[in-house]
Amino acid sequence: MAEIQVDVQARRFQERIDAEVRIEPKDWMPDAYRKTLIRQISQHAHSEIIGMQPEGGWITRAPSLRRKLILLSKVQDEGGHGLYLYSAAETLGASRASMIDALHSGRAKYSSIFNYPALTWADIGAIGWLVDSAAIVNQVPLQRCSFGPYARAMVRICKEESFHQRQGYEIMYTLATGSADQKAMAQDALNRWWWPSLMMFGPSDADSAHSSQSMAWKIKRFSNDELRQKFIDQAVPQADILGLEVPDTELAWDEQTQHYRYGAIDWDEFNRVVRGDGPCNRQRLAEHKRVHEAGAWVREAVVAYDRKHQDQSDV
Amino acid sequence: MSEPMPLFEVFVRSKRGLEHRHVGSLRAQDAEMAMQYAREIYTRRQEGVSLWVVRSGDIVASQEEDAAAFFDPADDKPYRQATYYDLPEGVKNL
Ligand SMILES: [Fe+2]
Ligand SMILES: [Fe+2]
């Protein structure tokens, strides 16, 4: 009896999705759909928050007040993105504390790109240009994700991302059209960030574990390789305008497919970084834990303040 | 009738996938009745797929006269808009 009930519900659920009808938090949904979304949305949130670290380190070292204000605003936006996403995951019944705990224990991941260091000011340009561009390519289709709160969070986030990308490109353009040393610095940043940016789209389709079910659920609309290709097709002409060289000797425009062909991605490196052995994995996590623990007194104070006021209104 | 019934604010989701939007208010003795009235008053023409009613007194609102303190700090931050940045000629998809 109960099983038949679930069957009917499951069928209705999939029919809704097939008809492009959004799922809302109080609707019936399969457990696996809920779990997949909690995993994806919380890891997306962690990426926004951990992503504040490489850029945040440059706020006090920005080369002008203008650049400092811009970077501060951008990093602040990323914190906001994390909060929209944690809230969207909470509509599915995940608690904030459990999500943070999963991050700290290593059960939850975040985008591997943030395990690379931002070594020079040009890296701030390369991150805004490449990393935020890649994030936009990933996030635009998520605005039509089948889960309403995630899709709506993405609409807000995408709107805010476009300045991130432009401020990064502006930094790159300023350096690339500056002195020879500045141009070399921009080229060096591109050299280091190009391949990790391509890895942001995840394993190639042949090796991607979660893709087909997520496609059927319309959480994902394009495959990893399709999104990666889209990013490359956009970024290469932008690099040309900067007068910089993309560090891929096999990169070539293919007249037939109307896409760029590109060289092999070093998946060993990707797997190493995902497993925890990138240049900054330990540092990123340790910093998150440190700040989380250092902020415990604030959370306790908020609760104490609330309790005090409740006691007073009880009188 | 001396005490007026409490005021409720009504929010309607017009279509799945869209957010609930404020459509107006009404008076009702409790939330359950507010829901019934809201259906009668605000959704007689298939305006929605979901209704929220919230006691007006439970809404914490900023005041018009505080608007400056709340929103003006954004005035001198044009760099938060993408249009603030000059792009070199011919660059696309930015
Ligand atoms: Fe973001
Ligand atoms: Fe961003």
Short mmCIF file of C-alpha atoms and ligand atoms in Angstrom, two decimals, chain A residues 48 55 74 77-78 81 132 135 139 160-161 164-165, ligand 2:
data_model
loop_
_atom_site.label_atom_id
_atom_site.label_comp_id
_atom_site.label_asym_id
_atom_site.label_seq_id
_atom_site.Cartn_x
_atom_site.Cartn_y
_atom_site.Cartn_z
CA GLU A 48 31.74 30.68 -2.09
CA GLU A 55 41.19 37.07 -2.65
CA LYS A 74 33.59 41.49 -4.41
CA ASP A 77 29.44 39.51 -2.38
CA GLU A 78 30.96 36.03 -2.22
CA HIS A 81 26.43 34.09 -2.10
CA ASP A 132 34.30 34.04 -11.95
CA ALA A 135 31.45 30.13 -12.20
CA GLN A 139 25.62 29.02 -12.74
CA GLU A 160 26.01 40.00 -8.91
CA GLU A 161 28.71 37.97 -10.65
CA HIS A 164 33.29 40.28 -10.50
CA GLN A 165 34.28 39.10 -13.93
FE FE C 2 32.00 35.89 -7.90
#
